PDB file of C-alpha atoms in Angstrom:
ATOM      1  CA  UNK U 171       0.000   0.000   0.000  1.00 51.00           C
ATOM      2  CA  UNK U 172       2.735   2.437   0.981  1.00 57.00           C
ATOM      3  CA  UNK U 173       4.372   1.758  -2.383  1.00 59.00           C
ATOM      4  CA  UNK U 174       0.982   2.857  -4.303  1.00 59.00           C
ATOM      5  CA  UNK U 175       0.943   6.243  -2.217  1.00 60.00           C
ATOM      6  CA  UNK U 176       4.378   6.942  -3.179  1.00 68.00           C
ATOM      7  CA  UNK U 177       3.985   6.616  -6.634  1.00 75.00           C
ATOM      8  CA  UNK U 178       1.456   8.817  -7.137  1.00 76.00           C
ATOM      9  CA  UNK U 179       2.291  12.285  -9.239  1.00 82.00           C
ATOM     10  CA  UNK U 180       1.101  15.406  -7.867  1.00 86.00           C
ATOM     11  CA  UNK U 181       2.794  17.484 -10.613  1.00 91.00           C
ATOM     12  CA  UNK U 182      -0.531  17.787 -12.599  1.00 90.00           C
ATOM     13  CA  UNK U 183      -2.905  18.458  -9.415  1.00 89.00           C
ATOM     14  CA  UNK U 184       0.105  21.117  -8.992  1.00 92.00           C
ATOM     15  CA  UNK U 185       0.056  22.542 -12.271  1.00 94.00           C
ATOM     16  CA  UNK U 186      -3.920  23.178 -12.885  1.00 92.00           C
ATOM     17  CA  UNK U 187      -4.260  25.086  -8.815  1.00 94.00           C
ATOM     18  CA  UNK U 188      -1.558  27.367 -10.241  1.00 95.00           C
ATOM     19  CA  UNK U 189      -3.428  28.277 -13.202  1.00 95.00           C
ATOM     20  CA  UNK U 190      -6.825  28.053 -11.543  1.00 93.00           C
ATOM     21  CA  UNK U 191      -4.788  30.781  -8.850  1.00 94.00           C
ATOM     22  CA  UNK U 192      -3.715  32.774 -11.572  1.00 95.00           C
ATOM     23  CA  UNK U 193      -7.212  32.929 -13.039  1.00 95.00           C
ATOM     24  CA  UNK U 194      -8.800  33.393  -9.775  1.00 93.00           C
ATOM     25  CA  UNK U 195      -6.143  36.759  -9.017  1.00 94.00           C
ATOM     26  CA  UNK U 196      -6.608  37.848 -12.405  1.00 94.00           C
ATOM     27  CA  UNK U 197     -10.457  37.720 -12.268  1.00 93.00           C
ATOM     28  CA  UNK U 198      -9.569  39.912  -8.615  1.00 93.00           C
ATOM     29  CA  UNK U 199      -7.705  42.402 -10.396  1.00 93.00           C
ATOM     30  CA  UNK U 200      -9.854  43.142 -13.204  1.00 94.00           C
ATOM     31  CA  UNK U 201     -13.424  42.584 -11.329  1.00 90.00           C
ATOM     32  CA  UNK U 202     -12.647  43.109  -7.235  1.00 84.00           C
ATOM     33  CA  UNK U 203     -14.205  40.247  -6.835  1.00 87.00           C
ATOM     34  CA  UNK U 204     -12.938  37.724  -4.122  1.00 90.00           C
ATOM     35  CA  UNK U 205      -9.895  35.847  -5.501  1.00 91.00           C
ATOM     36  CA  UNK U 206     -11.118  32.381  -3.177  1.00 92.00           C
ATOM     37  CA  UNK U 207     -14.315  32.481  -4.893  1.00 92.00           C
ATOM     38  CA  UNK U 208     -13.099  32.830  -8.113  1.00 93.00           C
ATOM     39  CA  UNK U 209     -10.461  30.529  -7.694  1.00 93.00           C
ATOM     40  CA  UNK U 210     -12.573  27.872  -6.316  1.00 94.00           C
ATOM     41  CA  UNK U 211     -15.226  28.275  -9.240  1.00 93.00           C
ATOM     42  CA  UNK U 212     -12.822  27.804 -12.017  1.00 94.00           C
ATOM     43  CA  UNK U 213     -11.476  24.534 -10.060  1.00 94.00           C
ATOM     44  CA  UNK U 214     -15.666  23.754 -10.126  1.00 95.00           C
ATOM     45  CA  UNK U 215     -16.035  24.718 -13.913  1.00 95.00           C
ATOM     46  CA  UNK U 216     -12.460  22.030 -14.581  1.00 94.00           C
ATOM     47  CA  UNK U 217     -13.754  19.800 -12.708  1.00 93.00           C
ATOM     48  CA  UNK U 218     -17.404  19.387 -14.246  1.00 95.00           C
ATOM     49  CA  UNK U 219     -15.423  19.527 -17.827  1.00 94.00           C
ATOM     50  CA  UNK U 220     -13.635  16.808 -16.544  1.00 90.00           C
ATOM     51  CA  UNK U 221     -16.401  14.927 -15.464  1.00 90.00           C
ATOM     52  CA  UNK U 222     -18.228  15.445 -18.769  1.00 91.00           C
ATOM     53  CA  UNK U 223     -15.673  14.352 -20.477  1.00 89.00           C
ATOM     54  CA  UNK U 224     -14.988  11.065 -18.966  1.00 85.00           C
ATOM     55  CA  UNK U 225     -18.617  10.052 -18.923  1.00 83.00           C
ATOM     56  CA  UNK U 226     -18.520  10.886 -22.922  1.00 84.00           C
ATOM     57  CA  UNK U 227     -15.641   9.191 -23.324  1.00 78.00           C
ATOM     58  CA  UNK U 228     -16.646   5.755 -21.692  1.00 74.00           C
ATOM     59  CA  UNK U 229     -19.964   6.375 -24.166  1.00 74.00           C
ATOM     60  CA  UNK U 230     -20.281   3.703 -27.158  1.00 79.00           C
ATOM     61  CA  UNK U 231     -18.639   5.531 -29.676  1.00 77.00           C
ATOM     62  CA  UNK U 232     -16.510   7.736 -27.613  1.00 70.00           C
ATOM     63  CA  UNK U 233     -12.481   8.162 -27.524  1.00 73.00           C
ATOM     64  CA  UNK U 234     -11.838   5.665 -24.636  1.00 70.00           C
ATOM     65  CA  UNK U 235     -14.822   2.999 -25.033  1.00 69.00           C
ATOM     66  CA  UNK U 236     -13.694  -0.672 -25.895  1.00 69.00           C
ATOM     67  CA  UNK U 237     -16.183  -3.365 -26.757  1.00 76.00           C
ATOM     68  CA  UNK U 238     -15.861  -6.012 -23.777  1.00 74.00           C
ATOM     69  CA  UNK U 239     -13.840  -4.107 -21.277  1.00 72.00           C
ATOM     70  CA  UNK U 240     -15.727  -0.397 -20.802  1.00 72.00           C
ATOM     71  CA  UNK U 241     -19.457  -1.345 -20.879  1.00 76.00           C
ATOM     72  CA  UNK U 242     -19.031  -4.519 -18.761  1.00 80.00           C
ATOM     73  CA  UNK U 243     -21.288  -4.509 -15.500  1.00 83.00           C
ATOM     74  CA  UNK U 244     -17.920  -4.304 -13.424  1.00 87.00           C
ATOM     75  CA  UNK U 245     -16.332  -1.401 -15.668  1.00 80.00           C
ATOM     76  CA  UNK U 246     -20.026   0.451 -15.209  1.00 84.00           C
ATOM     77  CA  UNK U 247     -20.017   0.045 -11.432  1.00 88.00           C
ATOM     78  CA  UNK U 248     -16.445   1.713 -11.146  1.00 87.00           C
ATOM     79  CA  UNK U 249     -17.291   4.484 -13.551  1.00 86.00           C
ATOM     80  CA  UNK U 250     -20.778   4.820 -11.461  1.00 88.00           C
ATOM     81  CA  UNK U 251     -18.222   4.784  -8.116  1.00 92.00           C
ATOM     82  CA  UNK U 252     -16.006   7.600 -10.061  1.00 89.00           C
ATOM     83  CA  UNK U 253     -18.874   9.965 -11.049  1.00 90.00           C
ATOM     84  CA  UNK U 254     -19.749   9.750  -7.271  1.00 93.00           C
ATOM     85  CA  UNK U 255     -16.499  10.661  -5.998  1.00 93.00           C
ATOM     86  CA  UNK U 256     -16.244  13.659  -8.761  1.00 93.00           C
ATOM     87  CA  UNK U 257     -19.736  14.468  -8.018  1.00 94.00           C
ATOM     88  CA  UNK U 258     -19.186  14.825  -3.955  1.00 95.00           C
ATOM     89  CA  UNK U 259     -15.777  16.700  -4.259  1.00 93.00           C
ATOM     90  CA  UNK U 260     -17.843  19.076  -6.784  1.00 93.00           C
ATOM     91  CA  UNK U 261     -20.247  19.964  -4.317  1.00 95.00           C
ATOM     92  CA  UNK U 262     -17.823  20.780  -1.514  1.00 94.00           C
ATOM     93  CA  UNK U 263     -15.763  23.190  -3.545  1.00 92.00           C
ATOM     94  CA  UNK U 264     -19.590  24.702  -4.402  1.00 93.00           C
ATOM     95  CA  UNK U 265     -19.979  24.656  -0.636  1.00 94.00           C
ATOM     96  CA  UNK U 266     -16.555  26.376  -0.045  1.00 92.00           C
ATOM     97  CA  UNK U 267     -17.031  29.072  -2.817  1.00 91.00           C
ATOM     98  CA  UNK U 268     -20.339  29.922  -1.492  1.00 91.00           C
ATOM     99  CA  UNK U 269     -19.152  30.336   1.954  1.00 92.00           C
ATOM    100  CA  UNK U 270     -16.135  32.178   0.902  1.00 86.00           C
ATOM    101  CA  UNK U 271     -18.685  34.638  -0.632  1.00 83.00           C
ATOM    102  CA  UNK U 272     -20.331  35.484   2.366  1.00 81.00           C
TER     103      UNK U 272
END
C-alpha cells in the first residue's frame, strides 16, 4: 500500500491550482471580486469539464470505449463509483465558494 501512495504524481494536481490561482487573481484584479471564490469556481467549472468528459468518453462511440472491457457490468459500477467521488468533491468546492462569498 505504501508503495501505491508513493507513486502517485502530484505534478498535474500542482500545475492546474496554479493556473486556476492565476485565473482566480486575475479575475480579482480586473473585477474586485474575491480571488477564493473565483479561484474555487474555475477549479468547479475544470472539474465538471472533466467529469463530462470522462462520462462521454466511456460512451459507445466515444475516444476511450472498448467493446468487452468499458461497458461490462464491473467497468459500469467503477465508472458509477467515479462519477460519485467527482460528483461529492464538486459539491464541496460549491460549498466552499459559497461560503467564501459570504
Amino acid at each position: 500500500m505504501y508503495w501505491q501512495m508513493n507513486c502517485i504524481d502530484l505534478k498535474p494536481a500542482a500545475i492546474m491550482i496554479s493556473i486556476c490561482l492565476l485565473i482566480g487573481w486575475g479575475i480579482q484584479y480586473f473585477t474586485g471580486f474575491y480571488w477564493l471564490t473565483a479561484t474555487l469556481l474555475v477549479v468547479i467549472a475544470v472539474l465538471v469539464n472533466g467529469l463530462i468528459i470522462f462520462n462521454e468518453d466511456l460512451d459507445e462511440g466515444g475516444f476511450d470505449h472498448q467493446e468487452g472491457v468499458t461497458d461490462t457490468p464491473e467497468a459500469r459500477a467503477e465508472q458509477s463509483k467515479a462519477n460519485k467521488i467527482q460528483a461529492a468533491i464538486i459539491v464541496l468546492l460549491i460549498i466552499g465558494a459559497v461560503w467564501s462569498y459570504i
